[in-house]
């Protein structure tokens, strides 16, 4: 709750019953929210000699946030939920909202405080992970705001995406990721899944995915899942393809990352994890438009079969790439995925999500992903979807005329990394992707979520709510 919004004594409804209502008002009144919200707690007397001691924890959200923050203050809700998650026993979270429109963002934010993965041996931690948490939303007058099935499903999908990111890289390799995707999509009507594995990638012209992944013990692969509306339903709206970067571990390749830069690189499949969950949500809605998921899965490993600096890869677009940095592998995978979606599957709109550049963190930080698009309308919809879902994005420059020259190769069409690292690196990485679909009519949005996808050593599931909301906005003409 935010104090100014809800704590006039008259305004606060008797929502929780005695003695909680009074304690909520008193605790919140004595607590300053700070920039990002805070929590205060107190013990509540036992009801009887045999009942448990109860804790009341009040999260106080800031009254005002900047125009770059979500109106729901989703991040502040997540932080309050984190404090609640650290308590023991049964837990109910009551969220008081300014507007019914914030229910989805609030519930998705709270769910991020309850990750599914843990390898800790303590039973206490395991019990905490297993416990069921009740979440209730109220408006300022204490009116119950229902949480739709859609947002309950989205919360589960966010936690699933985060759990994939948290799984250690020797367990989650390209084959087990593909198996997890099949499991996740099992039973959804209208979904068909195919897989192109190992040498077959090369035969299908997918030289980027093959080149990056061929040095690993487990073969690289592309998983394609398509949801098609029932034949009798009239196809309505564009065919949207979601493409995810799924580098299950990124050593950097022969340009090996140093200690300090290599730990945490299990997160380099965060884009693919988010797209898998977003696709599951969209396909489960049984809409009347086609949606395709493309997971580009590879481990960027070192060994005698690894791709090498100076190698030239031919990507699906037919364009050739001279490798001058084996650690810029994500773009090679994604360029194949994007080209395949547009050329083979005839997608009208292609959206890719990737932990692509460290420069994204420099440009837009840990709270906002960067988006880059050749289409102004889709870019604006992405920003709006970010505010609505609480998964924030900020646009970066799309200007091929300024960045094309950064990839000069004497022997191939382009190199895979830039000549000048001080020239809009994240936009240049996107420029590389664009090159491989620029001669098509595709509308394209690139989401670089290197920062927000992995915070303090944990996957966040960032991108699931954003992409789902964005796709709904692209299909629906009424929403901006
Ligand atoms: Zn890399």
Short mmCIF file of C-alpha atoms and ligand atoms in Angstrom, two decimals:
data_model
loop_
_atom_site.label_atom_id
_atom_site.label_comp_id
_atom_site.label_asym_id
_atom_site.label_seq_id
_atom_site.Cartn_x
_atom_site.Cartn_y
_atom_site.Cartn_z
CA UNK A 1 0.00 0.00 0.00
CA UNK A 2 1.04 3.58 -0.45
CA UNK A 3 0.37 5.76 2.62
CA UNK A 4 -1.11 8.81 0.91
CA UNK A 5 -3.41 6.68 -1.19
CA UNK A 6 -4.85 4.48 1.50
CA UNK A 7 -4.07 5.53 5.01
CA UNK A 8 -6.43 8.35 5.74
CA UNK A 9 -8.18 6.68 8.67
CA UNK A 10 -11.50 7.07 6.93
CA UNK A 11 -10.26 5.56 3.70
CA UNK A 12 -8.80 2.38 5.12
CA UNK A 13 -11.61 -0.09 5.08
CA UNK A 14 -11.94 -2.73 7.75
CA UNK A 15 -10.58 -5.32 5.39
CA UNK A 16 -8.52 -7.58 7.59
CA UNK A 17 -10.49 -7.55 10.83
CA UNK A 18 -9.32 -6.74 14.33
CA UNK A 19 -6.60 -6.30 15.46
CA UNK A 20 -4.96 -6.16 12.03
CA UNK A 21 -6.70 -3.10 10.60
CA UNK A 22 -5.48 -0.84 13.37
CA UNK A 23 -1.99 -2.30 13.34
CA UNK A 24 -1.69 -1.88 9.56
CA UNK A 25 -2.55 1.80 9.81
CA UNK A 26 -0.23 2.38 12.77
CA UNK A 27 2.72 0.50 11.30
CA UNK A 28 2.42 2.16 7.91
CA UNK A 29 2.00 5.62 9.44
CA UNK A 30 5.32 5.24 11.27
CA UNK A 31 7.19 3.93 8.24
CA UNK A 32 8.75 6.01 5.51
CA UNK A 33 8.60 4.29 2.14
CA UNK A 34 11.92 5.60 0.81
CA UNK A 35 12.51 5.45 -2.94
CA UNK A 36 11.54 1.85 -3.49
CA UNK A 37 9.26 0.99 -0.59
CA UNK A 38 10.00 -0.65 2.71
CA UNK A 39 8.46 -3.04 5.22
CA UNK A 40 7.64 -2.95 8.92
CA UNK A 41 6.50 -5.86 11.04
CA UNK A 42 5.10 -6.73 14.43
CA UNK A 43 4.01 -9.85 16.25
CA UNK A 44 0.29 -10.28 16.84
CA UNK A 45 -0.89 -11.85 20.11
CA UNK A 46 -1.89 -15.52 20.00
CA UNK A 47 -5.61 -16.14 19.69
CA UNK A 48 -5.43 -18.97 22.21
CA UNK A 49 -2.82 -20.82 24.22
CA UNK A 50 -2.46 -23.45 21.50
CA UNK A 51 -2.40 -21.16 18.42
CA UNK A 52 0.76 -19.98 16.73
CA UNK A 53 2.38 -16.59 17.09
CA UNK A 54 1.43 -14.54 14.05
CA UNK A 55 3.49 -11.91 12.27
CA UNK A 56 1.96 -8.94 10.54
CA UNK A 57 4.27 -7.49 7.91
CA UNK A 58 3.27 -4.30 6.14
CA UNK A 59 4.94 -3.28 2.89
CA UNK A 60 4.75 0.44 2.29
CA UNK A 61 5.06 1.49 -1.35
CA UNK A 62 6.26 4.93 -2.44
CA UNK A 63 3.47 7.41 -3.14
CA UNK A 64 5.16 8.70 -6.27
CA UNK A 65 7.51 7.23 -8.83
CA UNK A 66 9.10 8.63 -11.97
CA UNK A 67 7.45 8.32 -15.37
CA UNK A 68 9.97 5.61 -16.25
CA UNK A 69 8.63 3.35 -13.52
CA UNK A 70 5.53 1.15 -13.69
CA UNK A 71 2.41 2.83 -12.24
CA UNK A 72 1.77 -0.40 -10.29
CA UNK A 73 5.21 0.00 -8.62
CA UNK A 74 5.77 -3.65 -9.37
CA UNK A 75 9.42 -3.65 -8.26
CA UNK A 76 8.46 -2.25 -4.84
CA UNK A 77 5.78 -4.93 -4.51
CA UNK A 78 8.41 -7.59 -5.33
CA UNK A 79 10.68 -6.24 -2.60
CA UNK A 80 7.90 -6.32 -0.01
CA UNK A 81 7.01 -9.86 -1.08
CA UNK A 82 10.66 -10.86 -0.63
CA UNK A 83 10.47 -9.79 3.02
CA UNK A 84 7.26 -11.83 3.36
CA UNK A 85 8.94 -14.82 1.75
CA UNK A 86 11.61 -14.82 4.45
CA UNK A 87 9.00 -15.53 7.15
CA UNK A 88 8.03 -19.02 8.28
CA UNK A 89 4.75 -20.93 8.22
CA UNK A 90 1.51 -20.19 6.43
CA UNK A 91 1.52 -16.99 4.42
CA UNK A 92 -1.17 -14.79 2.96
CA UNK A 93 -0.27 -11.64 1.02
CA UNK A 94 -2.86 -8.87 0.74
CA UNK A 95 -2.05 -6.26 -1.89
CA UNK A 96 -3.95 -2.97 -1.83
CA UNK A 97 -3.99 -1.41 -5.28
CA UNK A 98 -4.80 2.02 -6.73
CA UNK A 99 -6.40 0.48 -9.78
CA UNK A 100 -7.85 -2.80 -10.95
CA UNK A 101 -5.51 -2.51 -13.94
CA UNK A 102 -2.53 -3.18 -11.66
CA UNK A 103 -3.65 -6.61 -10.52
CA UNK A 104 -1.64 -8.52 -13.14
CA UNK A 105 1.61 -6.61 -12.61
CA UNK A 106 1.26 -6.84 -8.82
CA UNK A 107 0.62 -10.57 -8.75
CA UNK A 108 3.42 -11.31 -11.23
CA UNK A 109 5.80 -9.14 -9.18
CA UNK A 110 4.90 -10.92 -5.93
CA UNK A 111 5.42 -14.32 -7.56
CA UNK A 112 9.04 -13.41 -8.31
CA UNK A 113 9.75 -13.48 -4.59
CA UNK A 114 9.05 -17.23 -4.53
CA UNK A 115 11.58 -19.02 -6.73
CA UNK A 116 11.12 -22.73 -7.42
CA UNK A 117 14.74 -23.84 -7.63
CA UNK A 118 17.00 -24.61 -4.70
CA UNK A 119 19.79 -27.11 -4.18
CA UNK A 120 20.21 -26.23 -0.52
CA UNK A 121 20.27 -29.31 1.69
CA UNK A 122 18.29 -27.66 4.50
CA UNK A 123 14.77 -29.00 4.88
CA UNK A 124 13.67 -25.60 6.15
CA UNK A 125 14.43 -24.07 2.74
CA UNK A 126 12.72 -26.94 0.92
CA UNK A 127 9.61 -26.59 3.08
CA UNK A 128 9.56 -22.89 2.40
CA UNK A 129 9.72 -23.50 -1.34
CA UNK A 130 6.89 -26.02 -1.15
CA UNK A 131 4.50 -23.93 0.92
CA UNK A 132 1.44 -22.52 -0.73
CA UNK A 133 1.02 -18.77 -0.59
CA UNK A 134 -2.33 -17.08 -0.86
CA UNK A 135 -2.40 -13.74 -2.66
CA UNK A 136 -5.41 -11.43 -2.37
CA UNK A 137 -5.86 -8.07 -4.09
CA UNK A 138 -8.08 -5.31 -2.71
CA UNK A 139 -8.87 -1.82 -3.91
CA UNK A 140 -8.57 1.24 -1.67
CA UNK A 141 -12.09 0.66 -0.35
CA UNK A 142 -11.38 -2.92 0.60
CA UNK A 143 -13.24 -4.32 -2.41
CA UNK A 144 -11.96 -7.71 -3.52
CA UNK A 145 -10.25 -7.62 -6.94
CA UNK A 146 -10.25 -11.07 -8.55
CA UNK A 147 -6.99 -12.48 -9.97
CA UNK A 148 -7.87 -13.90 -13.37
CA UNK A 149 -6.72 -17.35 -14.46
CA UNK A 150 -4.50 -15.55 -17.00
CA UNK A 151 -2.42 -13.90 -14.30
CA UNK A 152 -2.33 -17.01 -12.13
CA UNK A 153 -0.92 -18.87 -15.15
CA UNK A 154 1.50 -16.01 -15.85
CA UNK A 155 2.85 -16.17 -12.29
CA UNK A 156 3.51 -19.89 -12.65
CA UNK A 157 5.13 -19.33 -16.07
CA UNK A 158 7.43 -16.63 -14.65
CA UNK A 159 8.58 -18.95 -11.87
CA UNK A 160 9.17 -21.76 -14.38
CA UNK A 161 11.31 -19.48 -16.57
CA UNK A 162 13.35 -18.37 -13.55
CA UNK A 163 13.84 -21.99 -12.45
CA UNK A 164 15.31 -22.89 -15.85
CA UNK A 165 17.79 -20.03 -15.51
CA UNK A 166 18.69 -21.16 -11.98
CA UNK A 167 19.37 -24.76 -13.03
CA UNK A 168 23.13 -25.53 -13.21
CA UNK A 169 24.55 -25.71 -16.75
CA UNK A 170 25.63 -29.35 -16.59
CA UNK A 171 22.00 -30.25 -15.91
CA UNK A 172 20.41 -27.79 -18.31
CA UNK A 173 22.18 -28.36 -21.64
CA UNK A 174 20.60 -28.08 -25.10
CA UNK A 175 19.01 -31.57 -24.95
CA UNK A 176 17.52 -31.21 -21.46
CA UNK A 177 16.30 -27.69 -22.29
CA UNK A 178 14.51 -29.08 -25.36
CA UNK A 179 12.99 -31.84 -23.19
CA UNK A 180 11.87 -29.23 -20.65
CA UNK A 181 10.23 -27.26 -23.46
CA UNK A 182 8.30 -30.33 -24.65
CA UNK A 183 7.21 -31.02 -21.09
CA UNK A 184 6.15 -27.42 -20.57
CA UNK A 185 4.02 -27.41 -23.75
CA UNK A 186 2.56 -30.88 -23.36
CA UNK A 187 -1.17 -31.11 -23.87
CA UNK A 188 -1.76 -27.60 -25.24
CA UNK A 189 -4.21 -27.94 -28.13
CA UNK A 190 -2.98 -26.78 -31.52
CA UNK A 191 0.76 -26.88 -30.64
CA UNK A 192 3.20 -28.86 -32.78
CA UNK A 193 6.90 -29.21 -31.93
CA UNK A 194 9.85 -30.07 -34.16
CA UNK A 195 13.57 -30.12 -33.48
CA UNK A 196 16.60 -29.75 -35.76
CA UNK A 197 19.67 -31.25 -34.09
CA UNK A 198 23.45 -31.28 -34.67
CA UNK A 199 24.63 -31.80 -38.29
CA UNK A 200 21.04 -31.37 -39.50
CA UNK A 201 21.33 -27.70 -38.53
CA UNK A 202 24.09 -27.31 -41.07
CA UNK A 203 21.99 -29.06 -43.72
CA UNK A 204 19.10 -26.68 -42.97
CA UNK A 205 21.41 -23.70 -43.50
CA UNK A 206 21.52 -22.83 -39.79
CA UNK A 207 25.29 -22.32 -39.75
CA UNK A 208 25.22 -19.93 -36.81
CA UNK A 209 23.59 -22.27 -34.29
CA UNK A 210 25.65 -25.18 -35.58
CA UNK A 211 28.94 -23.25 -35.54
CA UNK A 212 28.51 -21.96 -31.99
CA UNK A 213 27.34 -25.28 -30.52
CA UNK A 214 29.38 -27.91 -32.35
CA UNK A 215 32.25 -27.84 -29.85
CA UNK A 216 30.09 -28.98 -26.92
CA UNK A 217 29.44 -32.52 -25.70
CA UNK A 218 25.67 -32.09 -26.16
CA UNK A 219 24.70 -31.15 -29.71
CA UNK A 220 23.15 -27.75 -30.47
CA UNK A 221 19.57 -27.63 -31.69
CA UNK A 222 16.67 -25.48 -32.78
CA UNK A 223 13.29 -26.22 -31.23
CA UNK A 224 10.31 -24.93 -33.23
CA UNK A 225 6.86 -24.97 -31.62
CA UNK A 226 3.91 -23.60 -33.53
CA UNK A 227 0.44 -22.84 -32.28
CA UNK A 228 -2.13 -22.74 -35.08
CA UNK A 229 -5.77 -21.81 -34.46
CA UNK A 230 -8.33 -24.55 -35.24
CA UNK A 231 -8.97 -24.93 -39.00
CA UNK A 232 -12.57 -23.74 -38.69
CA UNK A 233 -11.60 -20.55 -36.88
CA UNK A 234 -10.79 -17.70 -39.21
CA UNK A 235 -7.12 -16.77 -38.92
CA UNK A 236 -7.10 -13.27 -37.53
CA UNK A 237 -4.09 -11.08 -36.92
CA UNK A 238 -0.44 -11.46 -37.77
CA UNK A 239 1.69 -14.57 -37.40
CA UNK A 240 4.03 -13.69 -34.53
CA UNK A 241 7.28 -15.59 -33.98
CA UNK A 242 9.11 -15.48 -30.64
CA UNK A 243 12.81 -16.27 -30.86
CA UNK A 244 14.91 -16.92 -27.77
CA UNK A 245 18.66 -17.06 -27.27
CA UNK A 246 19.39 -20.25 -25.39
CA UNK A 247 23.12 -20.46 -24.71
CA UNK A 248 23.00 -22.93 -21.83
CA UNK A 249 26.51 -21.97 -20.78
CA UNK A 250 28.74 -19.32 -22.30
CA UNK A 251 32.44 -19.85 -21.69
CA UNK A 252 33.12 -17.15 -24.26
CA UNK A 253 34.47 -19.84 -26.59
CA UNK A 254 38.15 -19.75 -27.55
CA UNK A 255 38.08 -16.09 -26.55
CA UNK A 256 37.55 -17.51 -23.07
CA UNK A 257 35.92 -15.28 -20.46
CA UNK A 258 38.09 -14.54 -17.40
CA UNK A 259 37.29 -15.51 -13.81
CA UNK A 260 34.80 -12.95 -12.59
CA UNK A 261 33.18 -12.78 -16.03
CA UNK A 262 32.33 -16.44 -16.52
CA UNK A 263 30.44 -17.19 -13.27
CA UNK A 264 26.72 -16.80 -13.74
CA UNK A 265 26.88 -17.58 -17.45
CA UNK A 266 24.22 -20.23 -16.97
CA UNK A 267 21.91 -17.24 -17.33
CA UNK A 268 22.72 -16.90 -21.03
CA UNK A 269 19.55 -18.82 -21.89
CA UNK A 270 17.30 -16.32 -20.08
CA UNK A 271 15.81 -15.09 -23.36
CA UNK A 272 14.85 -18.62 -24.45
CA UNK A 273 13.37 -19.41 -21.01
CA UNK A 274 11.23 -16.25 -21.13
CA UNK A 275 10.04 -16.94 -24.69
CA UNK A 276 9.12 -20.54 -23.84
CA UNK A 277 6.93 -19.36 -20.96
CA UNK A 278 5.40 -16.51 -22.99
CA UNK A 279 4.58 -18.91 -25.83
CA UNK A 280 2.96 -21.34 -23.38
CA UNK A 281 0.72 -18.53 -22.09
CA UNK A 282 -0.21 -17.30 -25.57
CA UNK A 283 -0.85 -20.78 -26.98
CA UNK A 284 -2.97 -21.65 -23.91
CA UNK A 285 -5.26 -18.72 -24.73
CA UNK A 286 -6.24 -20.52 -27.98
CA UNK A 287 -6.31 -17.25 -29.90
CA UNK A 288 -7.24 -16.93 -33.54
CA UNK A 289 -3.75 -16.00 -34.75
CA UNK A 290 -0.69 -18.11 -35.31
CA UNK A 291 2.23 -17.98 -32.84
CA UNK A 292 5.59 -19.67 -33.28
CA UNK A 293 8.34 -20.27 -30.76
CA UNK A 294 11.94 -20.76 -31.87
CA UNK A 295 14.49 -21.74 -29.25
CA UNK A 296 18.09 -21.47 -30.46
CA UNK A 297 19.92 -23.83 -28.09
CA UNK A 298 23.68 -24.29 -27.89
CA UNK A 299 26.49 -24.41 -25.36
CA UNK A 300 29.40 -22.14 -26.23
CA UNK A 301 32.11 -24.56 -25.09
CA UNK A 302 35.85 -24.87 -25.70
CA UNK A 303 37.52 -27.91 -27.25
CA UNK A 304 39.14 -29.08 -30.47
CA UNK A 305 35.81 -28.86 -32.33
CA UNK A 306 34.97 -25.32 -31.18
CA UNK A 307 34.43 -22.66 -33.79
CA UNK A 308 37.49 -20.46 -34.09
CA UNK A 309 38.39 -16.84 -34.58
CA UNK A 310 38.91 -16.37 -38.37
CA UNK A 311 36.32 -19.07 -39.18
CA UNK A 312 33.69 -17.97 -41.66
CA UNK A 313 30.11 -19.11 -40.96
CA UNK A 314 27.31 -18.97 -43.50
CA UNK A 315 24.10 -18.08 -41.72
CA UNK A 316 20.53 -18.93 -42.74
CA UNK A 317 20.19 -15.60 -44.56
CA UNK A 318 22.96 -16.75 -46.94
CA UNK A 319 25.25 -14.00 -45.62
CA UNK A 320 28.77 -14.90 -44.47
CA UNK A 321 30.29 -13.89 -41.14
CA UNK A 322 33.99 -13.82 -40.26
CA UNK A 323 34.38 -14.57 -36.55
CA UNK A 324 36.47 -11.98 -34.73
CA UNK A 325 35.04 -12.70 -31.28
CA UNK A 326 33.80 -16.14 -30.22
CA UNK A 327 32.12 -14.54 -27.22
CA UNK A 328 29.67 -12.70 -29.49
CA UNK A 329 27.87 -15.97 -30.16
CA UNK A 330 24.29 -15.02 -29.28
CA UNK A 331 23.80 -12.93 -32.40
CA UNK A 332 24.89 -15.84 -34.60
CA UNK A 333 22.16 -18.01 -33.09
CA UNK A 334 19.49 -15.34 -33.18
CA UNK A 335 20.25 -14.28 -36.76
CA UNK A 336 19.55 -17.88 -37.81
CA UNK A 337 16.37 -18.03 -35.71
CA UNK A 338 15.05 -14.71 -37.07
CA UNK A 339 15.80 -15.59 -40.70
CA UNK A 340 14.22 -19.04 -40.30
CA UNK A 341 11.07 -17.50 -38.80
CA UNK A 342 10.68 -15.00 -41.60
CA UNK A 343 11.87 -17.01 -44.62
CA UNK A 344 10.78 -20.57 -43.85
CA UNK A 345 7.80 -19.99 -41.56
CA UNK A 346 6.62 -16.68 -43.12
CA UNK A 347 6.17 -14.91 -39.79
CA UNK A 348 4.89 -11.32 -40.10
CA UNK A 349 6.21 -10.09 -36.75
CA UNK A 350 9.40 -11.42 -35.17
CA UNK A 351 10.34 -10.70 -31.57
CA UNK A 352 13.62 -11.92 -30.14
CA UNK A 353 14.73 -11.93 -26.51
CA UNK A 354 18.32 -12.40 -25.46
CA UNK A 355 20.89 -11.76 -22.79
CA UNK A 356 22.86 -10.25 -25.64
CA UNK A 357 25.21 -7.50 -24.51
CA UNK A 358 26.89 -6.37 -21.30
CA UNK A 359 26.47 -2.91 -22.81
CA UNK A 360 22.70 -3.20 -22.21
CA UNK A 361 23.46 -2.91 -18.48
CA UNK A 362 25.51 0.23 -19.09
CA UNK A 363 22.77 1.78 -21.24
CA UNK A 364 19.51 0.90 -19.43
CA UNK A 365 20.58 -0.90 -16.26
CA UNK A 366 19.12 -3.76 -14.28
CA UNK A 367 15.51 -2.57 -14.13
CA UNK A 368 14.88 -1.80 -17.82
CA UNK A 369 15.57 -4.12 -20.74
CA UNK A 370 16.60 -2.39 -23.97
CA UNK A 371 14.34 -2.69 -27.01
CA UNK A 372 15.36 -1.97 -30.59
CA UNK A 373 12.91 -2.14 -33.49
CA UNK A 374 12.49 -1.31 -37.16
CA UNK A 375 8.85 -0.44 -36.45
CA UNK A 376 7.82 2.57 -34.40
CA UNK A 377 4.35 1.25 -33.56
CA UNK A 378 5.69 -2.02 -32.15
CA UNK A 379 8.39 -0.16 -30.24
CA UNK A 380 5.74 2.06 -28.61
CA UNK A 381 3.59 -0.97 -27.83
CA UNK A 382 6.60 -2.62 -26.18
CA UNK A 383 7.14 0.39 -23.91
CA UNK A 384 3.42 0.41 -23.01
CA UNK A 385 3.49 -3.36 -22.39
CA UNK A 386 6.45 -2.80 -20.08
CA UNK A 387 4.55 -0.29 -17.95
CA UNK A 388 1.47 -2.52 -17.86
CA UNK A 389 3.30 -5.74 -16.97
CA UNK A 390 5.84 -4.20 -14.62
CA UNK A 391 8.66 -5.61 -16.80
CA UNK A 392 10.09 -2.31 -17.97
CA UNK A 393 11.84 -1.55 -21.26
CA UNK A 394 13.46 1.49 -22.82
CA UNK A 395 14.13 1.97 -26.56
CA UNK A 396 17.61 2.27 -28.03
CA UNK A 397 18.58 3.56 -31.45
CA UNK A 398 17.80 1.70 -34.66
CA UNK A 399 19.88 3.33 -37.45
CA UNK A 400 21.57 0.90 -39.85
CA UNK A 401 23.18 3.77 -41.76
CA UNK A 402 25.21 4.68 -38.69
CA UNK A 403 26.25 1.20 -37.61
CA UNK A 404 26.68 -0.99 -40.70
CA UNK A 405 30.28 0.17 -41.20
CA UNK A 406 31.26 -1.19 -37.78
CA UNK A 407 31.51 -4.77 -39.10
CA UNK A 408 34.15 -4.64 -41.88
CA UNK A 409 35.63 -7.97 -43.03
CA UNK A 410 38.18 -8.25 -45.84
CA UNK A 411 37.01 -11.77 -46.72
CA UNK A 412 33.32 -12.15 -45.69
CA UNK A 413 30.14 -10.07 -45.71
CA UNK A 414 30.72 -8.94 -42.15
CA UNK A 415 32.50 -9.69 -38.89
CA UNK A 416 30.51 -10.66 -35.80
CA UNK A 417 31.71 -7.83 -33.56
CA UNK A 418 32.28 -4.15 -33.98
CA UNK A 419 35.43 -2.22 -34.79
CA UNK A 420 34.67 0.48 -32.23
CA UNK A 421 33.30 -0.70 -28.90
CA UNK A 422 32.42 2.86 -27.90
CA UNK A 423 29.78 3.22 -30.57
CA UNK A 424 26.36 2.14 -29.26
CA UNK A 425 27.28 -1.51 -28.72
CA UNK A 426 23.77 -2.74 -27.96
CA UNK A 427 22.37 -1.03 -31.06
CA UNK A 428 25.25 -2.47 -33.11
CA UNK A 429 24.46 -6.01 -31.87
CA UNK A 430 20.88 -5.43 -32.97
CA UNK A 431 22.17 -4.10 -36.29
CA UNK A 432 23.92 -7.43 -36.82
CA UNK A 433 20.57 -9.24 -36.36
CA UNK A 434 18.75 -6.84 -38.66
CA UNK A 435 21.24 -7.51 -41.44
CA UNK A 436 19.93 -11.05 -41.73
CA UNK A 437 16.29 -10.07 -42.26
CA UNK A 438 16.62 -6.59 -43.77
CA UNK A 439 15.55 -7.73 -47.24
CA UNK A 440 12.23 -9.09 -45.92
CA UNK A 441 9.04 -7.28 -44.86
CA UNK A 442 9.24 -8.48 -41.28
CA UNK A 443 8.37 -6.20 -38.42
CA UNK A 444 10.98 -6.88 -35.78
CA UNK A 445 11.61 -6.09 -32.13
CA UNK A 446 14.77 -7.09 -30.30
CA UNK A 447 14.74 -7.28 -26.49
CA UNK A 448 18.16 -7.22 -24.82
CA UNK A 449 17.45 -8.36 -21.24
CA UNK A 450 21.00 -9.13 -20.09
CA UNK A 451 20.49 -7.06 -16.90
CA UNK A 452 16.92 -7.68 -15.76
CA UNK A 453 16.92 -11.46 -16.49
CA UNK A 454 19.46 -12.33 -13.80
CA UNK A 455 19.74 -10.39 -10.55
CA UNK A 456 21.78 -11.21 -7.47
CA UNK A 457 22.59 -14.69 -8.75
CA UNK A 458 18.99 -15.67 -9.58
CA UNK A 459 16.83 -15.85 -12.66
CA UNK A 460 13.91 -13.43 -12.55
CA UNK A 461 11.64 -14.71 -15.33
CA UNK A 462 11.86 -11.23 -16.85
CA UNK A 463 10.25 -11.01 -20.29
CA UNK A 464 7.36 -13.42 -19.73
CA UNK A 465 4.78 -10.80 -18.74
CA UNK A 466 6.21 -8.23 -21.14
CA UNK A 467 6.14 -10.41 -24.26
CA UNK A 468 2.70 -11.85 -23.49
CA UNK A 469 1.27 -8.36 -23.01
CA UNK A 470 3.05 -7.05 -26.11
CA UNK A 471 1.69 -9.84 -28.32
CA UNK A 472 -1.83 -9.16 -27.05
CA UNK A 473 -1.37 -5.50 -27.91
CA UNK A 474 -0.03 -6.30 -31.38
CA UNK A 475 -3.03 -8.51 -32.14
CA UNK A 476 -5.68 -6.28 -30.58
CA UNK A 477 -6.21 -3.13 -32.59
CA UNK A 478 -7.97 -1.27 -29.83
CA UNK A 479 -5.12 -1.23 -27.28
CA UNK A 480 -2.18 1.09 -27.86
ZN1 LIG B 1 29.12 -14.72 -25.21
#
